[in-house]
Amino acid sequence: MAKYNYDRKGLKGLTPFPFLGEVKTRTAAIESAPDTVPNSIFNPNILSARLHPDVQHCIISKVEDHGDAKSFTLVPDAEKGTTEMAYFRASQYVSVALNINGHLLCKPYTIRSNPKDALGTENTSYTLTIKTVSPGFASPWILANWKEGDKVDISGPLGNFYYQDLKDAKNVIALAGGSGITPFYSMAAAIVDGIEDFNLTIIYGSRRSDGILLKKEIEELADRSNGKVKVVHVLSEEQKEGYEYGFITADLIKKYAPDGDYSVFMCGPKAMYKFCEGECVKLGLPKRRYRSEMSGDYMNAVNNPDYPKDQIGKEYKLTVVIHGEKQTIPCKAGESLIWAIEAAGIFLQTDCRSGICGWCHSRLISGNVYVPADADGRRLADKKFGWIHPCASFPLSDIELEVFPV
């Protein structure tokens, strides 16, 4: 039996001399090559940078007035290095960097537009629809000051309040209040263009019919959806034919919900979440079938039953430690620590401002804080070792806090 089982005919007459010439060829190639270190960029790295940019430099190309709200179309600022807007999932948000009279802050706003508007590498855009919030700080300033041609820096797309086919039912009931229509507008637009594939029924609560934000636009999308998108308007302060009246109750949800399984998404004021979550319990929905968007700045913490009422009206000192340097500023008991930090002109990165994302993760060196249970997104280790989220922490004494700005 042969020792090696292969055809050796091709090796007959083969000598080492042809290979000796390869040494000279390779040596010449090496000597002629530049002495710099090769720089290789893999395609996954390129894709990651396009989908998850650290910052997107934008120009406001268009402003639409809706009364107490405005829509701002943002396009890439090529001069500053942004040539395209990052693609996003319908209903994601961005964190907008603001400098309001020396107050440095970031505020989250939903990308209201169709994800299709960000596809491709040319003429890509986002649209943010921002409504005046009272009491509020950023939104009134934005509506009064942003204009066409202004430059704005925003984050890449953020958040996971979007349809997930492995988690959510094929039929979605969307409960919207006020500017909470924006993520569902984006979902509806994505459904119409075939980017998303599920059935969406929007139950949209407003006070009066003449104050419905994006009413015409959302109804036009529903008309183009071949029945996949439906809109039901609910008025709390006006009885009018063609509209539901009152609040979004379990009975109302049941009236418009399909037979069988469905998911419930909620976006609107925090008070709406508490009420509607209770209505979902009445419907017998499992917890995995209803969820709400993050609500942003935690307002009126002093009204919570477990908030220590003797703290109302008190003012404390907040010592902020950055890289060993200390700065002491005032802070009010009823306002979050992030408000005091931003009012002092200190920049601390925030994204969700809801106590969840962890971007403002800071170390509590000394002092006591109140953290609302429904905004406490800390890990168990954070609680054990004294870490807090300043966006959802309220002082109960003088505070010393170490922060880590990016």
Short mmCIF file of C-alpha atoms in Angstrom, two decimals:
data_model
loop_
_atom_site.label_atom_id
_atom_site.label_comp_id
_atom_site.label_asym_id
_atom_site.label_seq_id
_atom_site.Cartn_x
_atom_site.Cartn_y
_atom_site.Cartn_z
CA MET A 1 0.00 0.00 0.00
CA ALA A 2 1.38 3.42 -0.95
CA LYS A 3 2.54 5.61 1.90
CA TYR A 4 0.82 8.71 0.48
CA ASN A 5 -2.41 8.49 -1.44
CA TYR A 6 -2.03 11.32 -4.02
CA ASP A 7 -1.07 11.74 -7.67
CA ARG A 8 2.63 12.57 -7.86
CA LYS A 9 2.79 13.15 -11.62
CA GLY A 10 2.62 16.92 -11.23
CA LEU A 11 5.68 16.93 -8.99
CA LYS A 12 8.00 15.20 -11.45
CA GLY A 13 10.74 17.54 -12.64
CA LEU A 14 9.86 20.14 -10.00
CA THR A 15 12.99 21.80 -8.57
CA PRO A 16 13.51 24.40 -5.79
CA PHE A 17 14.98 26.99 -8.17
CA PRO A 18 11.67 28.72 -9.16
CA PHE A 19 10.98 29.32 -5.47
CA LEU A 20 14.36 31.00 -4.88
CA GLY A 21 13.29 33.92 -7.05
CA GLU A 22 10.35 34.60 -4.72
CA VAL A 23 12.75 35.73 -2.01
CA LYS A 24 14.02 38.60 -4.19
CA THR A 25 10.47 39.53 -5.23
CA ARG A 26 9.22 39.71 -1.64
CA THR A 27 12.31 41.59 -0.44
CA ALA A 28 11.86 44.21 -3.16
CA ALA A 29 8.13 44.59 -2.26
CA ILE A 30 8.95 45.06 1.43
CA GLU A 31 11.67 47.63 0.74
CA SER A 32 9.43 49.68 -1.56
CA ALA A 33 6.49 49.72 0.89
CA PRO A 34 5.94 52.72 3.25
CA ASP A 35 7.25 52.31 6.80
CA THR A 36 3.95 53.44 8.37
CA VAL A 37 1.77 51.07 10.42
CA PRO A 38 -1.04 49.60 8.27
CA ASN A 39 -4.47 50.98 9.17
CA SER A 40 -7.30 48.57 8.47
CA ILE A 41 -10.98 49.35 9.13
CA PHE A 42 -13.33 46.40 9.09
CA ASN A 43 -16.78 46.72 7.55
CA PRO A 44 -18.55 45.98 10.88
CA ASN A 45 -16.67 48.93 12.43
CA ILE A 46 -17.79 51.20 9.58
CA LEU A 47 -21.40 50.06 9.97
CA SER A 48 -21.27 50.51 13.75
CA ALA A 49 -19.99 54.07 13.39
CA ARG A 50 -22.81 54.89 10.97
CA LEU A 51 -25.53 53.40 13.17
CA HIS A 52 -24.21 54.58 16.54
CA PRO A 53 -22.39 57.92 16.14
CA ASP A 54 -21.21 59.65 19.31
CA VAL A 55 -22.60 62.92 17.99
CA GLN A 56 -24.53 64.10 14.95
CA HIS A 57 -23.92 67.69 13.85
CA CYS A 58 -27.11 69.05 12.30
CA ILE A 59 -28.65 72.13 10.70
CA ILE A 60 -32.32 73.07 11.11
CA SER A 61 -33.62 73.13 7.54
CA LYS A 62 -37.34 73.63 8.20
CA VAL A 63 -39.64 74.77 11.03
CA GLU A 64 -43.39 74.05 11.14
CA ASP A 65 -45.60 75.81 13.68
CA HIS A 66 -48.39 73.82 15.38
CA GLY A 67 -49.43 76.46 17.92
CA ASP A 68 -48.05 75.26 21.24
CA ALA A 69 -45.65 72.92 19.41
CA LYS A 70 -43.24 73.07 16.50
CA SER A 71 -41.65 70.52 14.18
CA PHE A 72 -37.97 70.93 13.34
CA THR A 73 -36.38 69.13 10.39
CA LEU A 74 -32.70 68.40 10.98
CA VAL A 75 -30.24 67.67 8.17
CA PRO A 76 -26.52 66.78 8.33
CA ASP A 77 -23.97 69.54 8.82
CA ALA A 78 -21.30 68.36 6.38
CA GLU A 79 -18.94 71.20 7.30
CA LYS A 80 -18.67 69.76 10.82
CA GLY A 81 -18.22 66.19 9.62
CA THR A 82 -21.75 64.74 9.60
CA THR A 83 -22.70 63.64 6.08
CA GLU A 84 -25.74 61.46 6.84
CA MET A 85 -28.23 60.91 9.66
CA ALA A 86 -27.97 57.56 11.43
CA TYR A 87 -30.73 55.09 10.67
CA PHE A 88 -33.16 54.51 13.55
CA ARG A 89 -36.02 52.27 14.61
CA ALA A 90 -39.46 53.87 14.53
CA SER A 91 -40.11 55.67 17.87
CA GLN A 92 -36.49 55.94 19.04
CA TYR A 93 -35.27 59.26 20.44
CA VAL A 94 -32.17 61.44 20.44
CA SER A 95 -30.55 63.48 23.20
CA VAL A 96 -30.23 67.14 22.20
CA ALA A 97 -27.33 69.22 23.57
CA LEU A 98 -28.43 72.69 24.72
CA ASN A 99 -26.78 75.80 26.10
CA ILE A 100 -29.55 77.93 27.55
CA ASN A 101 -28.04 81.16 28.87
CA GLY A 102 -25.08 79.29 30.34
CA HIS A 103 -27.13 76.29 31.52
CA LEU A 104 -25.61 73.23 29.86
CA LEU A 105 -27.95 70.28 29.47
CA CYS A 106 -29.16 67.44 27.27
CA LYS A 107 -32.84 66.75 26.63
CA PRO A 108 -34.42 63.68 25.01
CA TYR A 109 -36.86 64.11 22.12
CA THR A 110 -38.50 61.45 19.97
CA ILE A 111 -37.61 61.28 16.29
CA ARG A 112 -41.10 61.84 14.92
CA SER A 113 -40.26 61.21 11.30
CA ASN A 114 -40.33 58.09 9.16
CA PRO A 115 -37.20 55.89 9.47
CA LYS A 116 -37.17 55.95 5.67
CA ASP A 117 -36.10 59.61 5.88
CA ALA A 118 -32.76 58.47 7.32
CA LEU A 119 -32.10 55.71 4.80
CA GLY A 120 -29.34 56.12 2.25
CA THR A 121 -26.40 58.48 2.23
CA GLU A 122 -27.94 61.59 0.62
CA ASN A 123 -30.69 64.00 1.72
CA THR A 124 -31.23 62.19 5.01
CA SER A 125 -33.11 63.93 7.83
CA TYR A 126 -34.85 63.68 11.20
CA THR A 127 -37.95 65.56 12.34
CA LEU A 128 -38.43 66.44 16.01
CA THR A 129 -41.86 67.67 17.12
CA ILE A 130 -41.52 69.49 20.44
CA LYS A 131 -44.44 70.72 22.52
CA THR A 132 -44.29 73.36 25.27
CA VAL A 133 -44.23 71.69 28.69
CA SER A 134 -45.39 73.60 31.77
CA PRO A 135 -43.60 73.88 34.07
CA GLY A 136 -40.69 73.51 31.69
CA PHE A 137 -37.29 74.95 30.92
CA ALA A 138 -35.95 73.54 27.66
CA SER A 139 -39.07 73.28 25.49
CA PRO A 140 -40.21 76.93 25.85
CA TRP A 141 -36.66 78.07 25.05
CA ILE A 142 -36.43 75.81 21.99
CA LEU A 143 -39.75 76.98 20.59
CA ALA A 144 -38.82 80.62 21.14
CA ASN A 145 -35.26 80.41 19.79
CA TRP A 146 -34.70 77.62 17.27
CA LYS A 147 -34.95 78.81 13.66
CA GLU A 148 -33.97 77.71 10.17
CA GLY A 149 -30.21 77.67 9.69
CA ASP A 150 -29.38 77.12 13.36
CA LYS A 151 -26.89 74.38 14.18
CA VAL A 152 -27.74 71.66 16.68
CA ASP A 153 -25.77 68.73 18.09
CA ILE A 154 -27.64 65.53 18.89
CA SER A 155 -26.78 61.98 19.90
CA GLY A 156 -27.26 58.86 17.84
CA PRO A 157 -30.64 57.06 18.06
CA LEU A 158 -31.46 55.84 21.58
CA GLY A 159 -34.06 53.85 23.46
CA ASN A 160 -35.86 50.51 23.04
CA PHE A 161 -39.46 51.71 22.94
CA TYR A 162 -40.03 50.23 19.51
CA TYR A 163 -41.86 47.23 18.11
CA GLN A 164 -40.05 43.92 18.71
CA ASP A 165 -41.65 40.98 16.94
CA LEU A 166 -40.19 38.43 19.36
CA LYS A 167 -41.67 40.31 22.32
CA ASP A 168 -44.78 42.10 21.11
CA ALA A 169 -48.06 40.86 19.68
CA LYS A 170 -48.88 41.43 16.02
CA ASN A 171 -51.64 43.83 17.07
CA VAL A 172 -50.59 46.92 19.05
CA ILE A 173 -52.86 49.33 20.91
CA ALA A 174 -51.04 52.66 21.29
CA LEU A 175 -52.23 54.97 24.07
CA ALA A 176 -51.07 58.52 23.36
CA GLY A 177 -51.48 61.77 25.25
CA GLY A 178 -50.43 65.20 23.91
CA SER A 179 -46.94 65.11 22.40
CA GLY A 180 -46.91 61.38 23.18
CA ILE A 181 -48.26 60.94 19.65
CA THR A 182 -44.75 61.39 18.18
CA PRO A 183 -43.41 57.82 18.57
CA PHE A 184 -46.66 56.39 17.21
CA TYR A 185 -46.56 58.76 14.24
CA SER A 186 -43.13 57.33 13.42
CA MET A 187 -44.47 53.78 13.79
CA ALA A 188 -47.45 54.54 11.55
CA ALA A 189 -45.20 56.05 8.86
CA ALA A 190 -42.93 52.99 9.01
CA ILE A 191 -45.93 50.66 8.62
CA VAL A 192 -47.23 52.60 5.61
CA ASP A 193 -43.83 52.32 3.89
CA GLY A 194 -43.41 48.63 4.73
CA ILE A 195 -40.48 49.15 7.07
CA GLU A 196 -42.48 47.74 9.99
CA ASP A 197 -45.09 44.96 9.81
CA PHE A 198 -47.74 45.03 12.53
CA ASN A 199 -51.23 46.43 13.07
CA LEU A 200 -51.45 49.69 15.03
CA THR A 201 -54.55 51.18 16.68
CA ILE A 202 -53.82 54.59 18.21
CA ILE A 203 -56.13 55.77 20.99
CA TYR A 204 -55.17 59.41 21.19
CA GLY A 205 -56.19 61.50 24.18
CA SER A 206 -56.45 65.30 23.92
CA ARG A 207 -58.32 67.97 25.82
CA ARG A 208 -60.21 69.56 22.92
CA SER A 209 -60.58 68.84 19.21
CA ASP A 210 -58.89 72.09 18.16
CA GLY A 211 -55.75 71.21 20.15
CA ILE A 212 -54.96 67.77 18.68
CA LEU A 213 -51.29 67.75 17.73
CA LEU A 214 -50.56 66.37 14.21
CA LYS A 215 -54.23 65.44 13.74
CA LYS A 216 -54.30 65.87 9.96
CA GLU A 217 -50.92 64.19 9.45
CA ILE A 218 -51.67 61.08 11.52
CA GLU A 219 -55.10 60.64 9.92
CA GLU A 220 -53.57 60.87 6.43
CA LEU A 221 -51.18 58.06 7.37
CA ALA A 222 -54.09 55.96 8.59
CA ASP A 223 -55.90 56.51 5.28
CA ARG A 224 -52.85 55.27 3.35
CA SER A 225 -52.25 52.20 5.51
CA ASN A 226 -54.85 49.82 4.00
CA GLY A 227 -56.40 49.31 7.42
CA LYS A 228 -53.15 48.54 9.26
CA VAL A 229 -53.22 51.88 11.12
CA LYS A 230 -56.34 53.19 12.89
CA VAL A 231 -56.78 56.36 14.95
CA VAL A 232 -59.36 56.94 17.70
CA HIS A 233 -59.55 60.41 19.24
CA VAL A 234 -60.58 60.84 22.88
CA LEU A 235 -61.45 64.29 24.27
CA SER A 236 -61.43 64.95 28.01
CA GLU A 237 -62.95 68.45 27.99
CA GLU A 238 -65.29 68.41 25.00
CA GLN A 239 -68.13 66.18 23.84
CA LYS A 240 -68.27 66.07 20.05
CA GLU A 241 -69.66 63.73 17.44
CA GLY A 242 -67.07 61.40 15.99
CA TYR A 243 -64.90 61.52 19.11
CA GLU A 244 -64.80 59.47 22.29
CA TYR A 245 -65.26 61.43 25.50
CA GLY A 246 -63.53 61.09 28.89
CA PHE A 247 -60.39 59.16 29.70
CA ILE A 248 -58.67 56.13 28.20
CA THR A 249 -60.25 53.42 30.33
CA ALA A 250 -60.21 49.62 30.22
CA ASP A 251 -63.65 49.66 28.60
CA LEU A 252 -62.45 52.02 25.87
CA ILE A 253 -59.36 49.93 25.18
CA LYS A 254 -61.50 46.80 25.04
CA LYS A 255 -63.90 48.50 22.60
CA TYR A 256 -61.18 49.04 20.01
CA ALA A 257 -58.86 46.11 20.78
CA PRO A 258 -58.89 43.18 18.35
CA ASP A 259 -59.97 39.70 19.30
CA GLY A 260 -57.14 37.63 20.68
CA ASP A 261 -53.69 38.73 21.74
CA TYR A 262 -52.47 42.33 21.63
CA SER A 263 -49.79 44.58 23.16
CA VAL A 264 -50.31 48.02 24.69
CA PHE A 265 -47.75 50.84 24.25
CA MET A 266 -48.12 54.09 26.22
CA CYS A 267 -46.58 57.51 25.69
CA GLY A 268 -47.69 60.70 27.37
CA PRO A 269 -47.70 62.38 30.79
CA LYS A 270 -46.54 60.38 33.80
CA ALA A 271 -50.01 60.62 35.39
CA MET A 272 -51.41 58.92 32.29
CA TYR A 273 -49.03 55.97 32.77
CA LYS A 274 -50.18 55.34 36.32
CA PHE A 275 -53.84 55.48 35.30
CA CYS A 276 -53.55 53.41 32.12
CA GLU A 277 -51.35 50.74 33.70
CA GLY A 278 -54.14 50.22 36.21
CA GLU A 279 -56.60 49.88 33.33
CA CYS A 280 -54.35 47.25 31.69
CA VAL A 281 -54.44 45.28 34.94
CA LYS A 282 -58.25 45.41 34.83
CA LEU A 283 -58.08 43.95 31.32
CA GLY A 284 -56.07 41.02 32.64
CA LEU A 285 -53.11 41.72 30.37
CA PRO A 286 -49.86 40.06 31.44
CA LYS A 287 -47.13 42.56 32.34
CA ARG A 288 -45.10 41.63 29.27
CA ARG A 289 -47.95 42.89 27.08
CA TYR A 290 -47.91 46.56 28.17
CA ARG A 291 -45.10 49.03 28.50
CA SER A 292 -44.53 52.77 28.50
CA GLU A 293 -41.97 55.17 27.09
CA MET A 294 -39.62 56.90 29.53
CA SER A 295 -41.21 60.11 30.79
CA GLY A 296 -38.18 62.41 31.02
CA ASP A 297 -37.67 64.83 33.92
CA TYR A 298 -39.38 63.63 37.09
CA MET A 299 -41.79 66.41 38.04
CA ASN A 300 -43.64 67.05 41.31
CA ALA A 301 -41.80 64.48 43.41
CA VAL A 302 -43.03 66.32 46.52
CA ASN A 303 -46.56 65.10 45.74
CA ASN A 304 -45.59 61.44 46.11
CA PRO A 305 -47.12 59.81 49.22
CA ASP A 306 -43.71 58.65 50.49
CA TYR A 307 -41.94 61.98 49.97
CA PRO A 308 -41.04 63.50 53.39
CA LYS A 309 -43.30 66.53 53.52
CA ASP A 310 -41.11 68.37 56.05
CA GLN A 311 -38.58 68.80 53.22
CA ILE A 312 -40.83 71.03 51.11
CA GLY A 313 -39.30 74.47 50.62
CA LYS A 314 -35.89 73.61 52.04
CA GLU A 315 -32.63 74.43 50.30
CA TYR A 316 -29.28 72.66 50.68
CA LYS A 317 -25.70 72.79 49.46
CA LEU A 318 -24.49 70.44 46.77
CA THR A 319 -20.73 69.89 46.49
CA VAL A 320 -19.87 68.57 43.04
CA VAL A 321 -16.55 66.73 42.67
CA ILE A 322 -15.03 66.47 39.18
CA HIS A 323 -11.58 64.89 38.86
CA GLY A 324 -10.79 65.90 42.44
CA GLU A 325 -11.90 69.53 41.99
CA LYS A 326 -14.82 70.68 44.16
CA GLN A 327 -17.53 73.23 43.49
CA THR A 328 -20.36 73.99 45.93
CA ILE A 329 -23.72 75.11 44.54
CA PRO A 330 -27.27 75.50 45.94
CA CYS A 331 -29.91 72.81 45.44
CA LYS A 332 -33.61 72.77 46.30
CA ALA A 333 -35.26 69.84 48.04
CA GLY A 334 -38.07 69.57 45.49
CA GLU A 335 -35.82 69.66 42.42
CA SER A 336 -33.59 66.92 41.07
CA LEU A 337 -29.84 67.17 41.55
CA ILE A 338 -29.37 67.37 37.78
CA TRP A 339 -31.34 70.63 37.70
CA ALA A 340 -28.98 72.19 40.26
CA ILE A 341 -25.92 70.91 38.39
CA GLU A 342 -27.12 72.28 35.05
CA ALA A 343 -28.21 75.60 36.57
CA ALA A 344 -24.62 76.08 37.75
CA GLY A 345 -23.33 75.63 34.19
CA ILE A 346 -21.80 72.22 34.91
CA PHE A 347 -22.25 69.76 32.05
CA LEU A 348 -23.14 66.19 32.99
CA GLN A 349 -24.18 63.85 30.19
CA THR A 350 -27.80 62.70 30.40
CA ASP A 351 -29.89 60.85 27.85
CA CYS A 352 -33.21 59.58 29.18
CA ARG A 353 -33.51 61.90 32.25
CA SER A 354 -35.81 59.22 33.68
CA GLY A 355 -33.46 57.40 36.05
CA ILE A 356 -32.96 54.51 33.64
CA CYS A 357 -30.14 54.86 31.10
CA GLY A 358 -27.29 55.46 33.55
CA TRP A 359 -25.42 58.19 31.64
CA CYS A 360 -25.51 60.50 34.68
CA HIS A 361 -24.40 57.65 36.99
CA SER A 362 -22.64 59.38 39.95
CA ARG A 363 -21.18 58.46 43.34
CA LEU A 364 -22.92 59.78 46.45
CA ILE A 365 -20.05 60.59 48.82
CA SER A 366 -22.20 61.95 51.63
CA GLY A 367 -25.76 63.08 52.33
CA ASN A 368 -29.24 61.66 51.82
CA VAL A 369 -31.44 61.68 48.75
CA TYR A 370 -35.01 60.76 47.89
CA VAL A 371 -35.34 58.47 44.85
CA PRO A 372 -38.91 57.85 43.61
CA ALA A 373 -39.60 54.13 43.36
CA ASP A 374 -41.06 54.48 39.85
CA ALA A 375 -37.89 56.21 38.59
CA ASP A 376 -35.28 54.07 40.35
CA GLY A 377 -33.42 52.31 37.55
CA ARG A 378 -30.32 51.55 39.61
CA ARG A 379 -28.80 48.12 39.89
CA LEU A 380 -28.68 46.43 43.30
CA ALA A 381 -24.93 47.05 43.44
CA ASP A 382 -25.51 50.79 42.87
CA LYS A 383 -27.81 50.96 45.89
CA LYS A 384 -25.40 48.97 48.04
CA PHE A 385 -22.29 51.02 47.19
CA GLY A 386 -23.84 54.49 47.05
CA TRP A 387 -24.32 55.28 43.36
CA ILE A 388 -27.26 57.35 42.15
CA HIS A 389 -28.75 58.90 39.03
CA PRO A 390 -28.90 62.67 39.68
CA CYS A 391 -31.75 63.07 37.18
CA ALA A 392 -34.02 61.09 39.51
CA SER A 393 -32.53 61.96 42.93
CA PHE A 394 -33.76 64.76 45.22
CA PRO A 395 -31.70 66.16 48.13
CA LEU A 396 -32.80 65.61 51.73
CA SER A 397 -29.63 67.15 53.20
CA ASP A 398 -26.36 68.75 52.13
CA ILE A 399 -24.85 66.54 49.42
CA GLU A 400 -21.37 65.73 48.19
CA LEU A 401 -21.44 64.04 44.81
CA GLU A 402 -18.72 62.83 42.48
CA VAL A 403 -19.72 63.13 38.84
CA PHE A 404 -18.01 61.88 35.70
CA PRO A 405 -18.64 64.14 32.70
CA VAL A 406 -17.70 62.76 29.29
#
